[in-house]
Amino acid sequence: MSENSTPTNFIRQIVNADRASGKRDGKVHTRFPPEPNGYLHLGHAKSICLNFGIARDFAGTCNLRFDDTNPSREDIEFVEAIREDVHWLGFEWAEQRHASDYFEVFYRCALKLIAEGKAFVCDLSADEVRAYRGTLTEPGRNSPFRDRSVAENLDLFQRMRAGEFADGTRTLRAKIDMAAGNINLRDPAIYRIRKQSHQNTGDAWPIYPMYDYAHCISDAIEGITHSLCTLEFEDHRPLYDWCLDQIDLPAHPELAESVVAAGLRYAPSRPQQIEFARGNLDFTVMSKRKLLALVQDGLVDGWDDPRMPTLTGSRRRGFPPGAIRTFWERAGVSKQNSVIEYGVLENCVRDELDASAPRRMGVVNPLRLVLTNLADDHAETLDFPNHPKDETFGRRSVRFSSQVWIERDDFLEEPVKGFHRLVPGGEVRLRGIGIIRCNEVVKSETGEVVELRCTLDEQTRSGSPGADRKVKGTIHWVDARSAIGAEVRLYDRLFNVADPDDDSDGKTYRDHLNPDSRRVVRAWLEADLAEAAAESTWQFERLGYFVADRHDHSTAQPVFNRVVTLRDTWARAAGK
RNA sequence: UGGGGCGUCGCCAAGUGGUAAGGCACCAGGUUUUGAUCCUGGCAUUCGCAGGUUCGAAUCCUGCCGCCCCAGCCA
């Protein structure tokens, strides 16, 4: 991390070179093109950060484009969710577009291809097309309809558009090369008949364009200069280029009249597709199919379950959007398939929250502790800083009395080596109070420790000269008389194996769900936390970062989610 | 004898013929009223393997090996 924290990667190098050479007038326009058929997840965030980040850093713009060319699997409900997620991540698009805004352009371009003998209407069924396509090692055969006349193709295609034919009976195919080693070039379908109403265009179209055909034209229409996508589209690039070269949108303004008429800015480009590796995280599944199954089968509590890798889940979990941006910046961009350690994400979250979260104390697994040398009714109000390193966070009043709750884990009747906390007869510092000694361990009839009776060494009270007396440990606490009860959800990773997608041993991701990924407990917290704003994040000292649940938290019923624990070298050393 | 990619430290990732950046993790110290944070130091004689070219190679050439993607009228 030198002075220059701006990341460098092969895509930025290409963009830099293009600007230096004056290619496309040095302009940089990117786009994030989600299909509105599901919720955005951490993997999408990589693409969002990349596309918006490059536009921002090279004085360009980035569009949000909904790739809605398949009405049978898309839904308007996802559009708003995607918009919200992108905004939450911290990005603002120059323009919002839909591929469906360009349906008329796609149609005219198809007519042009047909007129030039570069596309034909094929009557083969899906099964027949598959049979004619050949295999990975054998070339395909020409469709018997490949040599139809231009006039016949034009007539047929116009009738397809008019809705004269049934679903699946015909397709419009690009005429390229059935013997190509690249299967995408074996006369790929560019239009199919699908009499289904579309979320934006209603029943205006009985035919819909295929991705390869629509995506490149959409990019050109929007003046996109660098079209960034993932590795699996690498062998689609020849088709991307083929379509663009045959159509040559910039030279044929008449093809885009509908876009101009609709009042959309139109400055066509000849974009360049560049592929990068998608981002994977260990201990998580990222495929839409599996995420959907987790939700539908009730394995999690919805798309925004705090354990889900969706952006809405990350948000509810309390991950700051800036941490997700930092995470993808640290991960980098390359063409190597890779899996990033989940810990990297957690550390980005910790880094950001350490600086931004005010401190409070809370006890999640309470044990009563009585200070026997204070009067029963002893009560005082102390003044604590809200942040140990940043006084702009201000200070707060903290109530203290002769009875407090401490963490059960901070007491061990039979101490183990290296344990710095409270033990019978031992001393420990009560954070912000002073040093206490444990004189008596009260147990229930079943032998459970129910109360600790201690004495506070008044000489060591915070602020007094004796306060600097050294003692091995410091523990947090909450005043038992003024604490509020709250529901605290302790989240942990959803899967307990690094690669839940690996089913080579016969087990599936479902067999690797972490049974302890969500533990709900009753906790005692400093009273003012009841007033915490929804989504506000706090550090509960020595425990971790917690966020007031976006939906369930209220003053009357406080609910906090654990975002992530603090780094805990003791737990690690103790083998927890 | 199908096509397209990729192989640099545990995980990411720079490097584009001149003698292996950086981050995360990890280890060792220091500070600390959070076993947190913070600070300091350590951490690839070596770049999938084998040859070759060169004064000099992770970078060029040849041959192997390994991994990923592609046969939707999905995106």
XYZ file of C-alpha atoms (C1' of nucleotides) in Angstrom:
651
model
C 0.000 0.000 0.000
C 2.162 2.816 -1.260
C 1.229 6.455 -1.772
C -0.480 5.418 -4.936
C -3.391 3.395 -3.652
C -5.097 3.416 -7.033
C -5.121 -0.166 -8.187
C -3.468 -1.185 -11.391
C -4.696 -4.086 -13.434
C -4.698 -5.208 -17.038
C -8.017 -3.527 -17.790
C -6.866 -0.171 -16.505
C -3.742 -0.604 -18.577
C -5.813 -1.140 -21.687
C -7.936 1.881 -20.889
C -4.847 3.945 -20.237
C -3.315 2.895 -23.529
C -6.527 3.648 -25.386
C -6.716 7.117 -23.920
C -3.067 7.763 -24.678
C -3.515 6.758 -28.293
C -6.644 8.821 -28.630
C -8.735 5.788 -29.467
C -12.450 6.678 -29.400
C -11.426 10.261 -28.677
C -10.038 9.094 -25.370
C -13.531 8.599 -23.990
C -14.331 6.002 -21.366
C -17.891 4.781 -20.971
C -18.722 1.582 -19.158
C -21.896 -0.108 -18.027
C -23.099 -2.544 -15.411
C -25.596 -4.834 -17.185
C -27.498 -7.069 -14.737
C -30.304 -9.307 -15.868
C -33.272 -8.454 -13.642
C -33.885 -12.013 -12.579
C -32.448 -12.137 -9.090
C -30.719 -10.264 -6.319
C -27.239 -8.837 -6.638
C -24.488 -10.545 -4.649
C -20.876 -9.958 -3.698
C -19.730 -11.268 -7.068
C -21.774 -8.627 -8.850
C -20.231 -6.057 -6.547
C -16.860 -6.789 -8.134
C -18.243 -5.912 -11.542
C -20.009 -2.851 -10.174
C -16.850 -1.576 -8.487
C -14.820 -2.273 -11.620
C -17.180 -0.605 -14.074
C -18.101 2.389 -11.981
C -14.575 2.703 -10.634
C -12.985 2.865 -14.065
C -15.541 5.381 -15.302
C -14.892 7.535 -12.255
C -11.105 7.338 -12.476
C -10.947 8.080 -16.177
C -13.392 10.967 -16.274
C -16.010 8.812 -17.928
C -19.493 7.623 -17.131
C -21.117 4.329 -16.298
C -24.647 3.300 -17.171
C -26.910 0.903 -15.350
C -28.459 -1.291 -17.996
C -31.032 -3.972 -17.376
C -30.393 -6.811 -19.753
C -34.037 -7.741 -20.167
C -34.160 -9.763 -23.354
C -35.777 -12.853 -21.889
C -39.228 -12.076 -20.435
C -39.751 -15.658 -19.331
C -37.281 -15.358 -16.499
C -37.157 -11.717 -15.607
C -39.309 -9.653 -13.332
C -39.787 -5.975 -12.655
C -39.550 -6.628 -8.913
C -35.825 -7.133 -9.255
C -35.248 -3.845 -11.000
C -35.924 -1.699 -7.959
C -33.928 -4.033 -5.717
C -30.939 -3.808 -8.049
C -31.152 -0.041 -8.233
C -31.231 0.160 -4.472
C -28.272 -2.179 -4.070
C -26.093 -0.287 -6.545
C -26.884 2.967 -4.806
C -26.233 1.474 -1.419
C -22.833 0.254 -2.642
C -22.073 3.875 -3.305
C -22.427 4.355 -7.041
C -24.457 6.651 -9.238
C -25.123 5.760 -12.838
C -25.050 8.303 -15.618
C -28.145 6.828 -17.244
C -30.441 3.947 -16.563
C -31.290 1.984 -19.682
C -32.963 -1.274 -20.593
C -31.986 -3.497 -23.480
C -35.712 -3.420 -24.203
C -35.374 0.294 -24.986
C -33.590 -0.898 -28.109
C -35.921 -3.595 -29.397
C -36.742 -1.598 -32.506
C -33.058 -1.027 -33.216
C -32.307 -4.713 -32.846
C -35.113 -5.448 -35.268
C -33.880 -3.027 -37.910
C -30.355 -4.313 -37.573
C -31.674 -7.814 -38.141
C -33.443 -6.659 -41.273
C -30.143 -5.193 -42.433
C -28.297 -8.452 -41.812
C -30.956 -10.370 -43.715
C -30.889 -7.945 -46.611
C -27.155 -8.385 -46.834
C -27.444 -12.158 -46.791
C -25.857 -12.462 -43.365
C -28.804 -13.923 -41.503
C -31.545 -16.384 -42.336
C -34.749 -17.700 -40.901
C -34.378 -21.300 -39.834
C -37.291 -23.700 -39.384
C -35.343 -26.350 -37.531
C -36.653 -27.329 -34.104
C -34.435 -26.880 -31.065
C -33.564 -30.569 -31.112
C -32.722 -30.471 -34.790
C -30.548 -27.426 -34.348
C -28.672 -29.287 -31.674
C -28.162 -32.242 -33.983
C -26.936 -30.012 -36.791
C -24.603 -28.117 -34.526
C -22.059 -30.917 -34.329
C -19.979 -31.493 -31.220
C -16.919 -30.017 -29.598
C -14.722 -32.100 -31.872
C -16.859 -32.466 -34.983
C -18.034 -29.668 -37.249
C -21.731 -28.956 -37.650
C -23.809 -29.157 -40.841
C -25.557 -26.351 -42.621
C -29.232 -25.943 -41.911
C -31.361 -26.944 -44.897
C -32.867 -23.451 -44.652
C -29.539 -21.682 -44.816
C -29.829 -20.771 -48.492
C -33.255 -19.218 -48.491
C -33.473 -16.099 -50.625
C -33.191 -12.686 -49.098
C -36.780 -11.996 -50.105
C -38.058 -15.123 -48.411
C -36.024 -14.446 -45.272
C -37.299 -10.913 -45.120
C -40.881 -12.056 -45.510
C -40.534 -14.806 -42.927
C -38.804 -12.620 -40.380
C -41.374 -9.874 -40.760
C -44.089 -12.436 -40.202
C -42.249 -13.734 -37.149
C -42.321 -10.199 -35.853
C -46.020 -9.940 -36.729
C -46.698 -12.918 -34.538
C -47.746 -15.318 -37.247
C -45.758 -18.274 -35.974
C -45.862 -20.304 -32.817
C -43.178 -20.300 -30.131
C -40.132 -22.282 -31.060
C -41.091 -22.884 -34.657
C -38.466 -20.641 -36.188
C -35.402 -18.628 -35.314
C -33.374 -16.002 -37.054
C -29.794 -17.178 -37.309
C -26.600 -15.394 -38.184
C -24.941 -16.970 -41.200
C -21.348 -17.488 -40.134
C -19.643 -20.883 -40.225
C -20.991 -24.262 -39.179
C -17.472 -25.685 -39.193
C -16.002 -23.104 -36.843
C -14.028 -24.529 -33.948
C -15.753 -21.914 -31.816
C -19.261 -23.227 -31.413
C -20.645 -19.745 -30.898
C -19.933 -19.081 -34.548
C -21.915 -22.061 -35.865
C -24.794 -19.969 -37.193
C -25.991 -18.841 -33.763
C -29.630 -17.947 -33.190
C -30.076 -14.220 -32.749
C -33.874 -14.120 -32.446
C -36.384 -16.561 -31.083
C -40.155 -16.533 -31.022
C -41.521 -16.105 -27.528
C -45.102 -14.950 -27.264
C -44.787 -13.679 -23.790
C -45.495 -10.234 -22.474
C -42.484 -8.289 -21.394
C -42.190 -6.221 -18.234
C -41.450 -3.098 -20.238
C -42.802 -3.593 -23.714
C -45.919 -5.546 -22.873
C -47.165 -7.555 -25.830
C -45.533 -5.420 -28.473
C -43.039 -8.135 -29.376
C -43.558 -11.833 -30.072
C -39.868 -12.236 -30.831
C -36.931 -11.505 -28.539
C -33.228 -11.112 -29.342
C -30.564 -13.366 -27.895
C -27.889 -12.097 -25.528
C -24.935 -12.153 -27.924
C -26.808 -10.164 -30.490
C -28.496 -7.691 -28.158
C -25.624 -7.028 -25.804
C -23.088 -5.783 -28.298
C -25.616 -3.557 -30.056
C -26.785 -2.186 -26.717
C -23.193 -1.326 -25.888
C -22.744 0.432 -29.210
C -25.985 2.378 -28.848
C -24.960 3.668 -25.440
C -21.552 4.711 -26.646
C -19.863 2.176 -24.393
C -16.117 2.104 -25.023
C -15.012 -0.785 -22.828
C -17.485 -3.581 -22.279
C -16.289 -5.526 -19.274
C -17.591 -9.028 -18.665
C -16.527 -12.307 -17.143
C -14.244 -14.984 -18.554
C -16.923 -17.340 -19.827
C -17.771 -14.793 -22.507
C -14.294 -14.881 -23.912
C -15.263 -17.134 -26.782
C -18.350 -15.051 -27.441
C -16.137 -12.101 -28.313
C -15.730 -13.129 -31.988
C -19.512 -13.056 -32.265
C -19.662 -9.742 -30.408
C -17.235 -8.323 -32.940
C -18.920 -9.989 -35.894
C -22.289 -8.431 -35.137
C -20.844 -5.002 -34.584
C -18.750 -5.128 -37.735
C -21.624 -6.326 -39.927
C -24.064 -3.784 -38.563
C -21.725 -0.797 -38.221
C -24.165 1.225 -36.200
C -22.201 4.500 -36.201
C -22.413 4.628 -39.989
C -26.153 3.979 -40.113
C -28.085 6.494 -38.028
C -31.361 5.364 -39.570
C -31.104 2.121 -37.611
C -31.394 3.969 -34.312
C -34.161 6.422 -35.084
C -36.384 4.910 -32.421
C -33.807 5.608 -29.743
C -33.455 9.209 -30.754
C -37.229 9.543 -31.025
C -37.567 8.249 -27.499
C -35.406 11.117 -26.347
C -32.480 8.945 -25.353
C -28.993 10.322 -25.819
C -27.445 8.640 -28.839
C -23.743 8.701 -29.627
C -22.855 5.246 -30.945
C -19.447 3.702 -30.479
C -17.513 0.665 -31.568
C -17.019 -0.903 -28.117
C -14.380 -3.391 -27.078
C -15.221 -6.398 -24.940
C -12.699 -7.224 -22.226
C -13.048 -10.248 -19.979
C -11.954 -10.633 -16.367
C -12.240 -13.447 -13.824
C -15.270 -13.405 -11.595
C -14.651 -13.124 -7.896
C -15.241 -16.137 -5.686
C -15.177 -16.329 -1.914
C -14.396 -19.393 0.114
C -16.992 -20.644 2.591
C -19.765 -19.311 0.389
C -21.879 -20.219 -2.608
C -22.575 -17.550 -5.153
C -24.624 -19.153 -7.899
C -28.082 -17.733 -8.401
C -29.505 -21.227 -8.439
C -28.096 -22.198 -5.058
C -28.902 -18.878 -3.477
C -32.476 -19.228 -4.686
C -32.661 -22.740 -3.283
C -31.415 -21.585 0.120
C -34.211 -19.042 0.213
C -36.972 -21.228 -1.192
C -36.161 -24.165 1.011
C -36.079 -22.005 4.105
C -32.447 -22.758 4.834
C -31.998 -19.025 5.422
C -34.490 -16.303 6.290
C -34.831 -14.725 2.865
C -32.666 -12.901 0.355
C -31.634 -10.387 2.972
C -30.702 -12.929 5.611
C -27.497 -11.554 7.173
C -25.700 -14.764 6.257
C -26.459 -14.449 2.577
C -23.744 -13.170 0.205
C -26.348 -10.969 -1.452
C -25.802 -7.238 -1.217
C -29.064 -6.843 0.622
C -27.922 -9.569 3.019
C -24.552 -7.885 3.469
C -26.334 -4.677 4.234
C -28.551 -6.274 6.843
C -25.522 -8.003 8.279
C -24.019 -4.582 8.846
C -21.176 -4.685 6.320
C -20.432 -1.069 5.409
C -20.574 -0.563 1.634
C -17.113 0.982 1.801
C -15.744 -2.273 3.177
C -17.079 -4.167 0.183
C -15.478 -1.646 -2.151
C -12.175 -1.958 -0.302
C -12.463 -5.715 -0.426
C -12.676 -5.866 -4.206
C -9.905 -3.339 -4.471
C -7.679 -5.555 -2.352
C -8.682 -8.634 -4.298
C -7.602 -7.084 -7.574
C -8.657 -7.872 -11.115
C -7.047 -10.460 -13.369
C -7.909 -13.330 -15.673
C -7.055 -16.061 -13.199
C -9.852 -18.064 -11.666
C -9.416 -17.543 -7.965
C -11.068 -17.914 -4.618
C -10.484 -15.192 -2.079
C -10.354 -15.983 1.606
C -13.458 -14.905 3.477
C -11.179 -13.454 6.119
C -10.086 -10.740 3.723
C -13.663 -9.467 3.562
C -13.994 -9.660 7.342
C -10.846 -7.645 7.777
C -12.070 -4.956 5.429
C -15.189 -4.750 7.542
C -13.138 -4.542 10.739
C -10.845 -1.892 9.298
C -13.715 0.350 8.393
C -15.768 -0.249 11.513
C -12.824 0.255 13.848
C -12.669 3.816 12.593
C -16.380 4.469 12.269
C -18.170 2.605 15.030
C -18.746 4.253 18.424
C -17.948 1.990 21.392
C -20.423 0.635 23.887
C -20.423 -2.254 26.319
C -22.728 -5.184 26.174
C -22.809 -8.621 27.747
C -23.979 -11.428 25.586
C -23.640 -14.339 27.980
C -24.233 -12.785 31.414
C -22.881 -13.716 34.828
C -23.868 -11.597 37.812
C -21.049 -9.918 39.690
C -21.606 -8.134 43.032
C -19.177 -5.616 44.459
C -19.483 -6.393 48.140
C -17.568 -3.394 49.388
C -19.964 -0.941 47.744
C -23.246 -0.061 49.378
C -26.191 -2.069 48.088
C -27.736 1.068 46.700
C -24.481 2.467 45.413
C -24.963 4.064 42.003
C -22.977 6.550 39.982
C -22.712 7.919 36.499
C -19.370 7.873 34.736
C -18.090 9.682 31.695
C -16.666 7.450 28.947
C -15.192 8.330 25.560
C -17.124 6.928 22.611
C -13.961 6.083 20.731
C -10.468 5.363 22.070
C -8.630 7.105 19.259
C -11.021 9.726 17.976
C -12.379 12.288 20.366
C -14.698 13.731 17.756
C -16.951 10.817 18.665
C -17.602 12.617 21.940
C -18.334 11.113 25.295
C -21.238 9.454 27.026
C -22.609 8.791 30.472
C -22.364 5.252 31.735
C -24.245 4.034 34.797
C -22.415 1.957 37.373
C -23.617 0.320 40.570
C -22.742 -2.457 42.978
C -24.132 -5.096 40.656
C -22.940 -5.621 37.127
C -23.131 -8.252 34.442
C -19.906 -9.629 33.071
C -19.282 -12.123 30.301
C -19.418 -15.708 31.517
C -16.402 -16.431 29.310
C -14.390 -13.911 31.303
C -14.435 -16.100 34.401
C -12.834 -19.485 34.774
C -13.070 -21.384 38.012
C -10.113 -23.459 36.996
C -7.801 -21.186 35.089
C -5.847 -22.478 32.124
C -2.404 -21.328 31.120
C -2.421 -17.901 29.548
C -5.881 -16.954 30.834
C -5.776 -13.256 31.717
C -9.270 -12.825 33.054
C -11.076 -13.409 36.321
C -10.396 -16.462 38.454
C -11.214 -17.271 42.095
C -9.009 -15.122 44.279
C -7.664 -13.318 41.243
C -7.737 -9.760 40.072
C -8.844 -8.155 36.867
C -9.660 -4.632 35.750
C -13.284 -3.718 35.194
C -13.038 -1.477 32.164
C -13.245 2.162 33.192
C -13.788 1.331 36.860
C -10.796 -0.203 38.561
C -9.316 -3.435 39.762
C -11.540 -6.014 41.399
C -10.755 -9.209 43.236
C -12.944 -12.276 43.170
C -13.561 -13.441 46.714
C -16.428 -15.813 46.358
C -18.020 -17.969 43.721
C -21.705 -18.596 44.303
C -23.138 -21.719 42.732
C -26.614 -23.101 42.275
C -27.621 -26.477 43.582
C -26.676 -27.959 40.261
C -23.196 -26.593 40.547
C -23.591 -23.835 38.027
C -21.775 -20.605 38.809
C -24.526 -18.024 39.292
C -22.762 -15.102 40.915
C -19.335 -13.754 41.675
C -18.788 -11.703 44.806
C -15.892 -9.334 44.472
C -14.367 -6.264 46.024
C -13.321 -3.154 44.169
C -9.930 -1.687 45.054
C -10.877 1.960 45.468
C -7.207 2.945 45.133
C -7.288 1.869 41.519
C -10.412 3.713 40.412
C -10.066 5.182 36.924
C -8.692 8.668 37.015
C -6.989 8.232 40.364
C -3.207 7.884 40.745
C -3.497 4.195 41.600
C -5.257 3.426 38.360
C -2.026 2.645 36.592
C -1.426 -0.416 38.711
C -0.806 -3.278 36.319
C -3.109 -6.227 36.139
C -3.140 -8.887 33.444
C -6.617 -8.448 32.128
C -9.418 -5.995 31.525
C -13.004 -7.125 31.115
C -16.131 -5.332 30.044
C -19.372 -5.135 32.000
C -22.818 -3.575 32.057
C -24.588 -2.064 35.044
C -27.158 -4.632 36.136
C -29.609 -2.036 37.383
C -29.832 0.117 34.268
C -28.967 -2.270 31.455
C -31.555 -2.984 28.799
C -32.329 -6.432 27.540
C -31.923 -6.970 23.830
C -32.082 -9.707 21.277
C -28.660 -10.264 19.795
C -28.163 -12.441 16.759
C -24.708 -13.945 16.625
C -23.926 -14.720 13.023
C -21.124 -16.807 11.657
C -20.313 -18.130 8.213
C -23.115 -20.062 6.529
C -20.942 -22.985 5.483
C -18.344 -24.862 7.444
C -16.190 -25.981 4.533
C -14.053 -23.765 2.335
C -15.536 -25.054 -0.905
C -19.231 -25.805 -0.433
C -19.615 -26.165 -4.198
C -17.347 -29.185 -4.245
C -19.591 -32.237 -4.459
C -16.918 -34.679 -5.570
C -17.339 -36.619 -2.336
C -21.026 -37.041 -2.966
C -21.995 -34.297 -0.549
C -23.576 -31.051 -1.637
C -23.505 -27.555 -0.259
C -26.579 -28.448 1.776
C -24.545 -30.971 3.704
C -22.082 -28.306 4.695
C -24.374 -25.732 6.236
C -22.934 -24.480 9.499
C -25.498 -25.334 12.190
C -24.163 -22.496 14.325
C -24.309 -19.829 11.646
C -27.034 -18.092 13.620
C -27.401 -18.087 17.397
C -29.927 -15.829 19.024
C -29.294 -14.760 22.598
C -30.658 -12.319 25.155
C -28.048 -9.761 26.031
C -27.654 -6.846 28.424
C -26.603 -3.572 26.861
C -25.902 -0.009 27.871
C -29.304 1.637 28.056
C -28.852 4.252 25.361
C -28.501 1.526 22.735
C -32.287 1.262 22.759
C -32.239 4.576 20.943
C -29.810 3.370 18.274
C -30.919 4.193 14.756
C -31.747 1.277 12.514
C -28.603 0.222 10.654
C -26.285 2.117 13.014
C -23.187 0.118 13.805
C -21.415 -0.092 17.143
C -18.462 -1.834 18.621
C -19.431 -3.762 21.743
C -16.026 -3.676 23.383
C -14.071 -6.902 23.308
C -16.901 -8.671 21.458
C -17.173 -7.283 17.989
C -19.216 -4.997 15.820
C -22.999 -5.012 15.979
C -25.637 -3.339 13.892
C -29.162 -2.345 14.905
C -31.264 -4.548 12.656
C -32.643 -2.658 9.699
C -36.108 -4.092 10.073
C -36.555 -5.560 13.533
C -34.834 -3.146 15.870
C -36.933 -0.723 17.904
C -36.556 1.139 21.150
C -39.078 -1.139 22.768
C -37.551 -4.319 21.331
C -33.883 -3.735 20.575
C -32.369 -6.168 18.108
C -28.708 -6.213 17.121
C -26.880 -8.366 14.604
C -23.263 -9.251 15.071
C -21.456 -7.994 11.997
C -18.126 -9.598 12.794
C -16.143 -10.385 15.917
C -13.030 -8.496 16.877
C -9.776 -10.220 16.028
C -9.227 -12.527 18.935
C -5.713 -13.880 19.326
C -6.610 -15.446 22.643
C -9.480 -17.440 21.200
C -7.200 -18.494 18.390
C -4.451 -19.518 20.780
C -6.962 -21.359 22.960
C -8.024 -23.271 19.887
C -11.580 -22.038 19.784
C -4.525 -33.050 -34.383
C -12.154 -28.997 -31.737
C -11.985 -23.817 -29.907
C -10.845 -20.235 -26.052
C -8.316 -18.946 -21.463
C -5.024 -19.402 -17.170
C -0.536 -21.300 -14.305
C 4.459 -15.837 -9.629
C 4.667 -17.085 -1.344
C -1.019 -20.179 2.569
C -4.939 -16.537 -0.264
C -5.088 -12.505 -3.790
C -1.721 -9.912 -7.142
C 2.264 -6.542 -9.624
C 5.961 -7.655 -13.163
C 5.820 -6.928 -20.614
C 14.641 -9.112 -21.353
C 18.254 -6.304 -16.652
C 18.656 -9.391 -11.945
C 10.870 -11.181 -7.717
C 6.087 -4.701 -5.801
C 2.072 -4.635 -2.579
C -2.132 -6.434 0.265
C -4.298 -10.257 3.404
C -2.716 -14.301 6.461
C 1.309 -15.909 9.424
C 5.748 -15.346 12.963
C 8.665 -12.209 16.457
C 8.955 -7.722 19.335
C 6.841 -2.750 21.275
C 2.566 0.366 22.933
C -2.250 -0.370 25.086
C -7.668 0.419 31.088
C -10.770 -3.430 24.326
C -5.974 -10.417 24.551
C -8.901 -4.822 19.687
C -6.519 -0.805 17.307
C -1.613 1.075 16.434
C 3.916 0.626 15.624
C 8.551 -2.153 14.257
C 10.858 -6.279 12.091
C 10.572 -11.154 9.560
C 8.282 -13.895 5.630
C 9.509 -16.547 -2.806
C 17.976 -17.265 -4.541
C 12.700 -18.000 -7.162
C 8.215 -17.442 -10.884
C 3.859 -25.312 -13.279
C 7.984 -28.694 -15.453
C 12.027 -29.649 -19.027
C 15.112 -27.951 -22.654
C 16.853 -23.748 -25.719
C 18.177 -18.408 -27.166
C 20.912 -14.420 -24.490
C 26.287 -11.267 -21.157
C 21.545 -11.612 -18.631
C 14.875 -14.852 -18.840
C 9.148 -14.887 -14.430
C 9.507 -12.175 -18.956
C 11.625 -14.709 -25.823
C 11.471 -19.923 -28.364
C 10.253 -25.366 -28.215
C 8.033 -29.432 -25.859
C 5.435 -31.308 -21.862
C 2.104 -31.126 -17.320
C -2.068 -29.067 -14.684
C -6.636 -26.206 -14.067
C -11.020 -23.425 -16.040
C -14.817 -22.291 -19.952
C -17.811 -23.713 -24.536
C -22.230 -28.280 -27.895
C -29.489 -22.954 -24.340
C -34.384 -20.995 -29.372
C -30.246 -18.585 -20.926
C -27.404 -14.403 -19.647
